[in-house]
C-alpha atoms as a printed R data frame, in Angstrom:
    type eleno elety resid chain resno        x       y       z
1   ATOM     1    CA   MET     A     1 -113.827  13.763  92.471
2   ATOM     2    CA   PRO     A     2 -114.481  11.687  95.587
3   ATOM     3    CA   ILE     A     3 -111.909  11.747  98.400
4   ATOM     4    CA   ILE     A     4 -111.254   8.880 100.817
5   ATOM     5    CA   ALA     A     5 -109.159   9.726 103.872
6   ATOM     6    CA   ILE     A     6 -107.667   6.598 105.413
7   ATOM     7    CA   GLU     A     7 -105.924   7.672 108.641
8   ATOM     8    CA   GLU     A     8 -108.648   9.474 110.572
9   ATOM     9    CA   HIS     A     9 -108.264   9.013 114.305
10  ATOM    10    CA   TRP     A    10 -110.762   8.569 117.092
11  ATOM    11    CA   SER     A    11 -110.619   7.729 120.781
12  ATOM    12    CA   MET     A    12 -112.740   6.036 123.444
13  ATOM    13    CA   PRO     A    13 -112.967   7.453 126.987
14  ATOM    14    CA   ASP     A    14 -112.720   4.013 128.673
15  ATOM    15    CA   LEU     A    15 -109.488   3.256 126.815
16  ATOM    16    CA   THR     A    16 -108.036   6.687 127.528
17  ATOM    17    CA   ALA     A    17 -108.737   6.195 131.252
18  ATOM    18    CA   ALA     A    18 -107.092   2.750 131.203
19  ATOM    19    CA   LEU     A    19 -103.995   4.122 129.483
20  ATOM    20    CA   HIS     A    20 -103.685   6.951 132.018
21  ATOM    21    CA   ALA     A    21 -103.999   4.437 134.866
22  ATOM    22    CA   LEU     A    22 -100.899   2.519 133.784
23  ATOM    23    CA   PRO     A    23  -97.809   2.870 136.034
24  ATOM    24    CA   HIS     A    24  -95.994   4.658 133.208
25  ATOM    25    CA   PRO     A    25  -98.616   6.233 130.917
26  ATOM    26    CA   ASP     A    26  -97.635   6.893 127.325
27  ATOM    27    CA   GLU     A    27  -96.607  10.541 127.283
28  ATOM    28    CA   SER     A    28  -97.890  11.029 123.744
29  ATOM    29    CA   LEU     A    29 -101.437  10.892 125.173
30  ATOM    30    CA   VAL     A    30 -100.987  14.604 125.783
31  ATOM    31    CA   PHE     A    31 -101.380  15.299 122.036
32  ATOM    32    CA   GLY     A    32 -104.928  13.988 122.129
33  ATOM    33    CA   GLU     A    33 -105.739  16.418 124.922
34  ATOM    34    CA   MET     A    34 -104.398  19.600 123.353
35  ATOM    35    CA   ASP     A    35 -106.787  22.285 122.089
36  ATOM    36    CA   ASP     A    36 -110.060  20.629 121.028
37  ATOM    37    CA   ASN     A    37 -108.448  17.331 119.955
38  ATOM    38    CA   GLN     A    38 -110.136  15.227 122.616
39  ATOM    39    CA   GLU     A    39 -113.595  16.500 121.692
40  ATOM    40    CA   ARG     A    40 -112.920  15.804 118.021
41  ATOM    41    CA   LEU     A    41 -111.429  12.370 118.677
42  ATOM    42    CA   GLU     A    42 -114.425  11.223 120.709
43  ATOM    43    CA   ASP     A    43 -116.979  12.545 118.232
44  ATOM    44    CA   LEU     A    44 -118.071   9.875 115.733
45  ATOM    45    CA   GLU     A    45 -121.289  11.710 114.906
46  ATOM    46    CA   ALA     A    46 -122.323  15.080 113.477
47  ATOM    47    CA   GLY     A    47 -119.171  16.989 114.406
48  ATOM    48    CA   ARG     A    48 -116.919  14.570 112.536
49  ATOM    49    CA   ILE     A    49 -119.153  14.570 109.472
50  ATOM    50    CA   ALA     A    50 -119.180  18.374 109.543
51  ATOM    51    CA   ALA     A    51 -115.374  18.418 109.631
52  ATOM    52    CA   MET     A    52 -115.265  16.008 106.683
53  ATOM    53    CA   ASN     A    53 -117.675  18.193 104.747
54  ATOM    54    CA   ALA     A    54 -115.566  21.269 105.398
55  ATOM    55    CA   GLN     A    55 -112.492  19.494 103.977
56  ATOM    56    CA   GLY     A    56 -114.323  17.905 101.068
57  ATOM    57    CA   VAL     A    57 -113.707  14.386 102.376
58  ATOM    58    CA   ASP     A    58 -116.371  11.897 101.258
59  ATOM    59    CA   VAL     A    59 -115.325   8.815 103.260
60  ATOM    60    CA   SER     A    60 -113.179   8.585 106.390
61  ATOM    61    CA   ILE     A    61 -111.580   5.331 107.538
62  ATOM    62    CA   LEU     A    62 -111.540   5.519 111.317
63  ATOM    63    CA   ALA     A    63 -108.503   4.303 113.260
64  ATOM    64    CA   LEU     A    64 -108.001   4.435 117.030
65  ATOM    65    CA   THR     A    65 -105.503   7.108 118.016
66  ATOM    66    CA   PRO     A    66 -102.065   6.090 119.383
67  ATOM    67    CA   PRO     A    67 -101.103   4.164 121.424
68  ATOM    68    CA   GLY     A    68 -104.158   1.988 120.867
69  ATOM    69    CA   THR     A    69 -104.343  -0.940 123.297
70  ATOM    70    CA   GLN     A    70 -100.831  -2.323 122.781
71  ATOM    71    CA   SER     A    71  -99.365  -0.977 126.028
72  ATOM    72    CA   LEU     A    72 -102.096  -2.594 128.175
73  ATOM    73    CA   PRO     A    73 -101.832  -5.972 129.978
74  ATOM    74    CA   PRO     A    74 -103.152  -8.855 127.821
75  ATOM    75    CA   GLY     A    75 -106.563  -9.301 129.413
76  ATOM    76    CA   GLU     A    76 -107.327  -5.591 129.469
77  ATOM    77    CA   ALA     A    77 -106.004  -5.176 125.920
78  ATOM    78    CA   LEU     A    78 -108.339  -7.884 124.658
79  ATOM    79    CA   ALA     A    79 -111.407  -6.482 126.424
80  ATOM    80    CA   LEU     A    80 -110.808  -2.908 125.274
81  ATOM    81    CA   SER     A    81 -109.860  -3.951 121.729
82  ATOM    82    CA   ARG     A    82 -113.143  -5.788 121.433
83  ATOM    83    CA   ALA     A    83 -115.019  -2.830 122.884
84  ATOM    84    CA   ALA     A    84 -113.313  -0.407 120.481
85  ATOM    85    CA   ASN     A    85 -114.118  -2.610 117.512
86  ATOM    86    CA   ASP     A    86 -117.763  -2.764 118.577
87  ATOM    87    CA   VAL     A    87 -117.966   1.034 118.981
88  ATOM    88    CA   ALA     A    88 -116.323   1.725 115.606
89  ATOM    89    CA   ALA     A    89 -118.500  -0.812 113.812
90  ATOM    90    CA   ALA     A    90 -121.603   0.779 115.307
91  ATOM    91    CA   ALA     A    91 -120.446   4.233 114.150
92  ATOM    92    CA   VAL     A    92 -119.978   2.915 110.625
93  ATOM    93    CA   ALA     A    93 -123.427   1.292 110.704
94  ATOM    94    CA   ARG     A    94 -124.966   4.643 111.574
95  ATOM    95    CA   ASN     A    95 -123.126   6.429 108.731
96  ATOM    96    CA   PRO     A    96 -122.348   3.746 106.116
97  ATOM    97    CA   ALA     A    97 -122.034   6.246 103.281
98  ATOM    98    CA   ARG     A    98 -119.380   8.318 105.065
99  ATOM    99    CA   LEU     A    99 -117.425   6.057 107.439
100 ATOM   100    CA   ARG     A   100 -115.377   2.860 107.435
101 ATOM   101    CA   SER     A   101 -113.032   1.605 110.156
102 ATOM   102    CA   MET     A   102 -109.804  -0.190 110.858
103 ATOM   103    CA   SER     A   103 -109.821  -2.610 113.775
104 ATOM   104    CA   THR     A   104 -107.879  -2.458 117.022
105 ATOM   105    CA   LEU     A   105 -106.059  -5.636 118.061
106 ATOM   106    CA   PRO     A   106 -104.760  -6.877 121.467
107 ATOM   107    CA   MET     A   107 -101.165  -7.140 120.310
108 ATOM   108    CA   SER     A   108  -99.884  -7.571 123.881
109 ATOM   109    CA   SER     A   109 -101.749 -10.908 123.843
110 ATOM   110    CA   PRO     A   110 -100.487 -12.513 120.601
111 ATOM   111    CA   LYS     A   111 -102.587 -15.651 120.995
112 ATOM   112    CA   ASP     A   112 -105.792 -13.592 120.881
113 ATOM   113    CA   VAL     A   113 -104.883 -11.463 117.871
114 ATOM   114    CA   PRO     A   114 -105.902 -13.723 114.937
115 ATOM   115    CA   ALA     A   115 -109.350 -14.433 116.374
116 ATOM   116    CA   GLU     A   116 -110.067 -10.770 117.065
117 ATOM   117    CA   LEU     A   117 -108.937  -9.850 113.573
118 ATOM   118    CA   GLU     A   118 -111.327 -12.444 112.158
119 ATOM   119    CA   ARG     A   119 -114.152 -11.171 114.379
120 ATOM   120    CA   ALA     A   120 -113.496  -7.552 113.371
121 ATOM   121    CA   ALA     A   121 -113.345  -8.438 109.690
122 ATOM   122    CA   SER     A   122 -116.697 -10.249 109.986
123 ATOM   123    CA   MET     A   123 -118.167  -7.041 111.449
124 ATOM   124    CA   GLY     A   124 -117.073  -5.044 108.434
125 ATOM   125    CA   HIS     A   125 -113.744  -3.532 109.498
126 ATOM   126    CA   VAL     A   126 -111.753  -2.980 106.317
127 ATOM   127    CA   GLY     A   127 -108.230  -3.320 107.739
128 ATOM   128    CA   THR     A   128 -106.361  -3.013 111.026
129 ATOM   129    CA   MET     A   129 -103.962  -0.531 112.636
130 ATOM   130    CA   VAL     A   130 -101.049  -1.769 114.737
131 ATOM   131    CA   TYR     A   131  -97.808  -0.418 116.164
132 ATOM   132    CA   GLY     A   132  -94.264  -1.646 115.846
133 ATOM   133    CA   ARG     A   133  -93.778  -2.941 119.368
134 ATOM   134    CA   SER     A   134  -95.791  -4.334 122.269
135 ATOM   135    CA   GLY     A   135  -93.643  -4.167 125.384
136 ATOM   136    CA   ASP     A   136  -90.476  -6.052 124.418
137 ATOM   137    CA   LEU     A   137  -92.132  -7.797 121.453
138 ATOM   138    CA   PHE     A   138  -91.288  -6.429 118.030
139 ATOM   139    CA   LEU     A   139  -93.964  -6.656 115.352
140 ATOM   140    CA   ASP     A   140  -91.763  -9.067 113.394
141 ATOM   141    CA   ASP     A   141  -91.513 -11.516 116.311
142 ATOM   142    CA   PRO     A   142  -92.485 -15.039 115.171
143 ATOM   143    CA   VAL     A   143  -95.406 -15.024 117.636
144 ATOM   144    CA   TYR     A   144  -97.196 -12.647 115.263
145 ATOM   145    CA   ASP     A   145  -96.742 -14.704 112.115
146 ATOM   146    CA   ASP     A   146 -100.195 -16.290 112.453
147 ATOM   147    CA   PHE     A   147 -101.641 -12.771 112.626
148 ATOM   148    CA   PHE     A   148  -99.981 -11.809 109.329
149 ATOM   149    CA   GLY     A   149 -101.118 -15.061 107.772
150 ATOM   150    CA   VAL     A   150 -104.734 -14.391 108.753
151 ATOM   151    CA   ALA     A   151 -104.498 -10.758 107.587
152 ATOM   152    CA   SER     A   152 -103.237 -11.966 104.222
153 ATOM   153    CA   GLU     A   153 -105.936 -14.653 103.898
154 ATOM   154    CA   LEU     A   154 -108.707 -12.209 104.792
155 ATOM   155    CA   GLY     A   155 -107.371  -9.431 102.580
156 ATOM   156    CA   GLN     A   156 -107.085  -7.115 105.600
157 ATOM   157    CA   PRO     A   157 -104.429  -4.417 105.042
158 ATOM   158    CA   VAL     A   158 -102.223  -3.774 108.088
159 ATOM   159    CA   PHE     A   159 -101.477  -0.111 108.831
160 ATOM   160    CA   ILE     A   160  -98.261   0.286 110.873
161 ATOM   161    CA   HIS     A   161  -98.635   3.541 112.806
162 ATOM   162    CA   PRO     A   162  -95.852   5.353 114.670
163 ATOM   163    CA   GLN     A   163  -95.612   5.074 118.448
164 ATOM   164    CA   LEU     A   164  -93.453   6.496 121.214
165 ATOM   165    CA   PRO     A   165  -90.009   4.822 121.081
166 ATOM   166    CA   SER     A   166  -89.009   2.567 123.957
167 ATOM   167    CA   ARG     A   167  -87.609   4.071 127.125
168 ATOM   168    CA   ALA     A   168  -84.145   2.695 126.274
169 ATOM   169    CA   VAL     A   169  -84.168   4.360 122.853
170 ATOM   170    CA   ARG     A   170  -85.426   7.603 124.327
171 ATOM   171    CA   ASP     A   171  -82.686   7.566 126.956
172 ATOM   172    CA   ALA     A   172  -80.062   6.906 124.300
173 ATOM   173    CA   SER     A   173  -81.204   9.382 121.677
174 ATOM   174    CA   TYR     A   174  -83.854  11.855 122.803
175 ATOM   175    CA   ARG     A   175  -82.883  13.234 126.203
176 ATOM   176    CA   GLY     A   176  -81.130  16.438 127.253
177 ATOM   177    CA   PHE     A   177  -83.843  19.040 126.546
178 ATOM   178    CA   ASP     A   178  -86.841  20.384 128.391
179 ATOM   179    CA   PRO     A   179  -89.603  17.751 128.707
180 ATOM   180    CA   MET     A   180  -91.810  19.000 125.865
181 ATOM   181    CA   THR     A   181  -88.882  19.370 123.460
182 ATOM   182    CA   GLU     A   182  -87.757  15.826 124.364
183 ATOM   183    CA   LEU     A   183  -91.261  14.547 123.683
184 ATOM   184    CA   ALA     A   184  -91.550  16.415 120.381
185 ATOM   185    CA   LEU     A   185  -88.155  15.076 119.258
186 ATOM   186    CA   ALA     A   186  -89.134  11.519 120.222
187 ATOM   187    CA   THR     A   187  -92.537  11.723 118.535
188 ATOM   188    CA   PHE     A   188  -93.848  13.863 115.666
189 ATOM   189    CA   GLY     A   189  -90.565  15.693 115.060
190 ATOM   190    CA   TRP     A   190  -88.403  12.614 114.482
191 ATOM   191    CA   GLY     A   191  -88.623   9.493 116.650
192 ATOM   192    CA   TRP     A   192  -92.109   8.319 115.738
193 ATOM   193    CA   HIS     A   193  -91.184   8.032 112.101
194 ATOM   194    CA   LEU     A   194  -87.879   6.239 112.533
195 ATOM   195    CA   ASP     A   195  -89.597   3.804 114.879
196 ATOM   196    CA   ALA     A   196  -92.327   2.968 112.327
197 ATOM   197    CA   ALA     A   197  -89.832   2.718 109.465
198 ATOM   198    CA   THR     A   198  -87.691   0.337 111.511
199 ATOM   199    CA   ALA     A   199  -90.709  -1.847 112.308
200 ATOM   200    CA   ALA     A   200  -91.542  -2.051 108.581
201 ATOM   201    CA   LEU     A   201  -87.973  -2.789 107.580
202 ATOM   202    CA   ARG     A   202  -87.687  -5.510 110.225
203 ATOM   203    CA   LEU     A   203  -90.820  -7.174 108.799
204 ATOM   204    CA   ILE     A   204  -89.169  -7.299 105.389
205 ATOM   205    CA   LEU     A   205  -85.857  -8.622 106.765
206 ATOM   206    CA   ARG     A   206  -87.713 -11.287 108.759
207 ATOM   207    CA   GLY     A   207  -88.946 -12.705 105.437
208 ATOM   208    CA   THR     A   208  -92.572 -11.890 106.230
209 ATOM   209    CA   PHE     A   209  -93.386 -11.181 102.596
210 ATOM   210    CA   ASP     A   210  -91.606 -14.281 101.371
211 ATOM   211    CA   ARG     A   211  -93.992 -16.311 103.582
212 ATOM   212    CA   HIS     A   212  -97.025 -14.113 102.905
213 ATOM   213    CA   PRO     A   213  -96.585 -12.608  99.431
214 ATOM   214    CA   ASP     A   214 -100.145 -11.230  99.336
215 ATOM   215    CA   LEU     A   215  -99.904  -9.352 102.662
216 ATOM   216    CA   GLN     A   216 -100.438  -5.608 102.242
217 ATOM   217    CA   ILE     A   217  -98.942  -3.033 104.627
218 ATOM   218    CA   VAL     A   218  -99.772   0.678 104.880
219 ATOM   219    CA   LEU     A   219  -97.303   3.319 106.103
220 ATOM   220    CA   GLY     A   220  -98.220   6.938 106.767
221 ATOM   221    CA   HIS     A   221  -96.204  10.155 106.534
222 ATOM   222    CA   TRP     A   222  -94.905   9.360 103.032
223 ATOM   223    CA   GLY     A   223  -93.467   6.027 104.113
224 ATOM   224    CA   GLU     A   224  -92.027   7.015 107.493
225 ATOM   225    CA   THR     A   225  -88.595   7.850 105.942
226 ATOM   226    CA   LEU     A   226  -88.281   4.370 104.376
227 ATOM   227    CA   LEU     A   227  -88.920   5.624 100.826
228 ATOM   228    CA   PHE     A   228  -86.150   8.168 101.245
229 ATOM   229    CA   TRP     A   229  -83.525   5.572 102.241
230 ATOM   230    CA   LEU     A   230  -84.343   2.663  99.972
231 ATOM   231    CA   ASP     A   231  -80.953   2.619  98.243
232 ATOM   232    CA   ARG     A   232  -79.157   1.892 101.502
233 ATOM   233    CA   ALA     A   233  -81.867  -0.340 102.993
234 ATOM   234    CA   ASN     A   234  -81.900  -2.373  99.798
235 ATOM   235    CA   SER     A   235  -78.293  -3.343 100.368
236 ATOM   236    CA   ILE     A   236  -79.347  -5.461 103.381
237 ATOM   237    CA   SER     A   237  -81.430  -7.777 101.189
238 ATOM   238    CA   ARG     A   238  -78.658 -10.209 100.246
239 ATOM   239    CA   THR     A   239  -77.211 -10.241 103.768
240 ATOM   240    CA   ALA     A   240  -80.642 -11.221 105.168
241 ATOM   241    CA   GLY     A   241  -81.063 -13.964 102.560
242 ATOM   242    CA   LEU     A   242  -84.323 -12.572 101.209
243 ATOM   243    CA   GLN     A   243  -85.989 -14.064  98.167
244 ATOM   244    CA   ARG     A   244  -86.962 -10.543  97.125
245 ATOM   245    CA   SER     A   245  -85.172  -7.265  97.729
246 ATOM   246    CA   VAL     A   246  -86.306  -4.624 100.202
247 ATOM   247    CA   SER     A   247  -87.290  -2.272  97.372
248 ATOM   248    CA   ASP     A   248  -89.280  -5.014  95.621
249 ATOM   249    CA   CYS     A   249  -91.239  -5.673  98.829
250 ATOM   250    CA   VAL     A   250  -91.903  -1.964  99.223
251 ATOM   251    CA   ARG     A   251  -93.212  -1.703  95.672
252 ATOM   252    CA   SER     A   252  -95.298  -4.884  95.889
253 ATOM   253    CA   ASN     A   253  -96.528  -5.032  99.494
254 ATOM   254    CA   PHE     A   254  -96.590  -1.446 100.807
255 ATOM   255    CA   HIS     A   255  -99.025   1.441 100.348
256 ATOM   256    CA   ILE     A   256  -98.105   4.957 101.348
257 ATOM   257    CA   THR     A   257 -100.289   7.755 102.729
258 ATOM   258    CA   ALA     A   258  -99.695  11.490 102.858
259 ATOM   259    CA   SER     A   259 -100.947  11.824 106.483
260 ATOM   260    CA   GLY     A   260 -101.908  15.433 105.917
261 ATOM   261    CA   MET     A   261  -98.360  16.382 104.807
262 ATOM   262    CA   LEU     A   262  -99.347  17.940 101.507
263 ATOM   263    CA   ASN     A   263  -95.843  18.681 100.258
264 ATOM   264    CA   PRO     A   264  -95.335  18.293  96.476
265 ATOM   265    CA   ALA     A   265  -91.649  17.445  97.014
266 ATOM   266    CA   HIS     A   266  -92.639  14.359  98.988
267 ATOM   267    CA   LEU     A   267  -95.083  13.362  96.282
268 ATOM   268    CA   HIS     A   268  -92.510  13.671  93.526
269 ATOM   269    CA   HIS     A   269  -89.973  11.592  95.436
270 ATOM   270    CA   ALA     A   270  -92.545   8.897  96.248
271 ATOM   271    CA   LEU     A   271  -93.433   8.645  92.566
272 ATOM   272    CA   SER     A   272  -89.732   8.168  91.765
273 ATOM   273    CA   VAL     A   273  -89.360   5.088  94.005
274 ATOM   274    CA   THR     A   274  -92.812   3.510  93.863
275 ATOM   275    CA   SER     A   275  -95.879   3.772  91.628
276 ATOM   276    CA   VAL     A   276  -98.918   6.015  91.799
277 ATOM   277    CA   ASP     A   277 -101.186   3.041  92.482
278 ATOM   278    CA   ARG     A   278  -99.416   2.681  95.867
279 ATOM   279    CA   LEU     A   279 -100.170   6.229  97.093
280 ATOM   280    CA   MET     A   280 -103.271   7.317  99.046
281 ATOM   281    CA   PHE     A   281 -104.750  10.397 100.643
282 ATOM   282    CA   ALA     A   282 -105.081  10.877 104.413
283 ATOM   283    CA   THR     A   283 -105.447  13.913 106.659
284 ATOM   284    CA   ASP     A   284 -104.308  12.390 110.008
285 ATOM   285    CA   TYR     A   285 -107.374  14.005 111.588
286 ATOM   286    CA   PRO     A   286 -107.542  15.807 113.964
287 ATOM   287    CA   PHE     A   287 -103.795  16.308 114.309
288 ATOM   288    CA   GLN     A   288 -103.476  17.657 110.783
289 ATOM   289    CA   ARG     A   289 -106.360  19.713 109.387
290 ATOM   290    CA   PRO     A   290 -105.685  20.712 105.781
291 ATOM   291    CA   THR     A   291 -108.392  22.910 104.316
292 ATOM   292    CA   LYS     A   292 -110.454  22.021 101.285
293 ATOM   293    CA   GLU     A   293 -108.499  24.630  99.332
294 ATOM   294    CA   GLU     A   294 -105.125  23.194 100.426
295 ATOM   295    CA   ILE     A   295 -106.239  19.700  99.460
296 ATOM   296    CA   GLY     A   296 -107.422  20.912  96.052
297 ATOM   297    CA   SER     A   297 -104.158  22.761  95.462
298 ATOM   298    CA   PHE     A   298 -102.107  19.667  96.294
299 ATOM   299    CA   LEU     A   299 -104.145  17.472  93.974
300 ATOM   300    CA   GLY     A   300 -103.176  19.844  91.186
301 ATOM   301    CA   HIS     A   301  -99.599  18.509  91.357
302 ATOM   302    CA   PHE     A   302 -100.556  15.190  89.756
303 ATOM   303    CA   SER     A   303  -99.814  14.919  86.050
304 ATOM   304    CA   SER     A   304 -103.214  13.593  85.016
305 ATOM   305    CA   GLU     A   305 -106.827  13.287  86.092
306 ATOM   306    CA   THR     A   306 -106.359   9.507  86.285
307 ATOM   307    CA   GLU     A   307 -103.500   9.832  88.799
308 ATOM   308    CA   ARG     A   308 -105.465  12.380  90.866
309 ATOM   309    CA   GLN     A   309 -108.378   9.971  91.032
310 ATOM   310    CA   GLN     A   310 -106.118   7.070  92.023
311 ATOM   311    CA   PHE     A   311 -104.565   9.049  94.849
312 ATOM   312    CA   SER     A   312 -107.716  10.733  96.122
313 ATOM   313    CA   SER     A   313 -109.942   7.630  96.220
314 ATOM   314    CA   GLY     A   314 -109.327   4.885  93.663
315 ATOM   315    CA   ASN     A   315 -106.399   3.206  95.356
316 ATOM   316    CA   ALA     A   316 -108.008   3.256  98.799
317 ATOM   317    CA   ALA     A   317 -111.316   1.985  97.396
318 ATOM   318    CA   SER     A   318 -109.510  -0.944  95.780
319 ATOM   319    CA   LEU     A   319 -107.299  -1.796  98.776
320 ATOM   320    CA   PHE     A   320 -110.026  -1.515 101.420
321 ATOM   321    CA   GLY     A   321 -112.914  -2.750  99.309
322 ATOM   322    CA   ILE     A   322 -114.955   0.450  99.417
323 ATOM   323    CA   GLY     A   323 -117.654   0.988  96.844
324 ATOM   324    CA   LEU     A   324 -118.134   4.563  95.643
């Protein structure tokens, strides 16, 4: 059974240097520098293919590791987004049977986003990865509506990845511990996921899917808590004057990845609030590294061979246009 992993991170030294040179560098950059993560992130060649082979992954969809280019000034964000898209496209061209890629966009320069998405799509990028906020601009700000319109027209799925919450949110909710505990609480332990879920929910409440009914969004980590709070979130639908409810948008416009969290309880809950054709495999490489045996064991929790195939590769192949 082929396996497509759709949230497999990489990094580019020039971008990493630019992010570290900012007056207030994103503290989550440290996660890419722990253990051998940096070496793995920068390797788009034999080492990455060897890691895929060890896990039994047939195709990896590359996506730049957080925070991407969104925290950079507009001109620098555009230049480095274009460079990243060129590098990723070249890596795919060298290994077309094993790699695909999601584009990086200069979200801090909204006027440049649609054109770069079009350019990246023409190069073969199968989707794009963005974050919920660029400076003070939320992803649902009207300045991004042209971007979502182009993504919908081109059939480019938009992956909303977690990012470090704003300084104001961190000050209000995540302070009072030693620095590393504060960072863990604000990122992988809690804050990342609430931040991404909020960005997704705001898109729905802004009426994005009423205007762009064919737009497809991807959320990692079993829906970034949103699937587990749909009953309450759904109650906002009428207040916001939506044509469709929050839960209807989730079931029609959202796809959910496991992000290496191979917990059967999460799977069973996801299947209770959305359908199996909306679920996809991902390892969140190199931050999560499930073994081939762990992946095989998890796939055994599906009720049929058809559902296993949908989750492991069929849904991703259909959404991202990947031939197997």
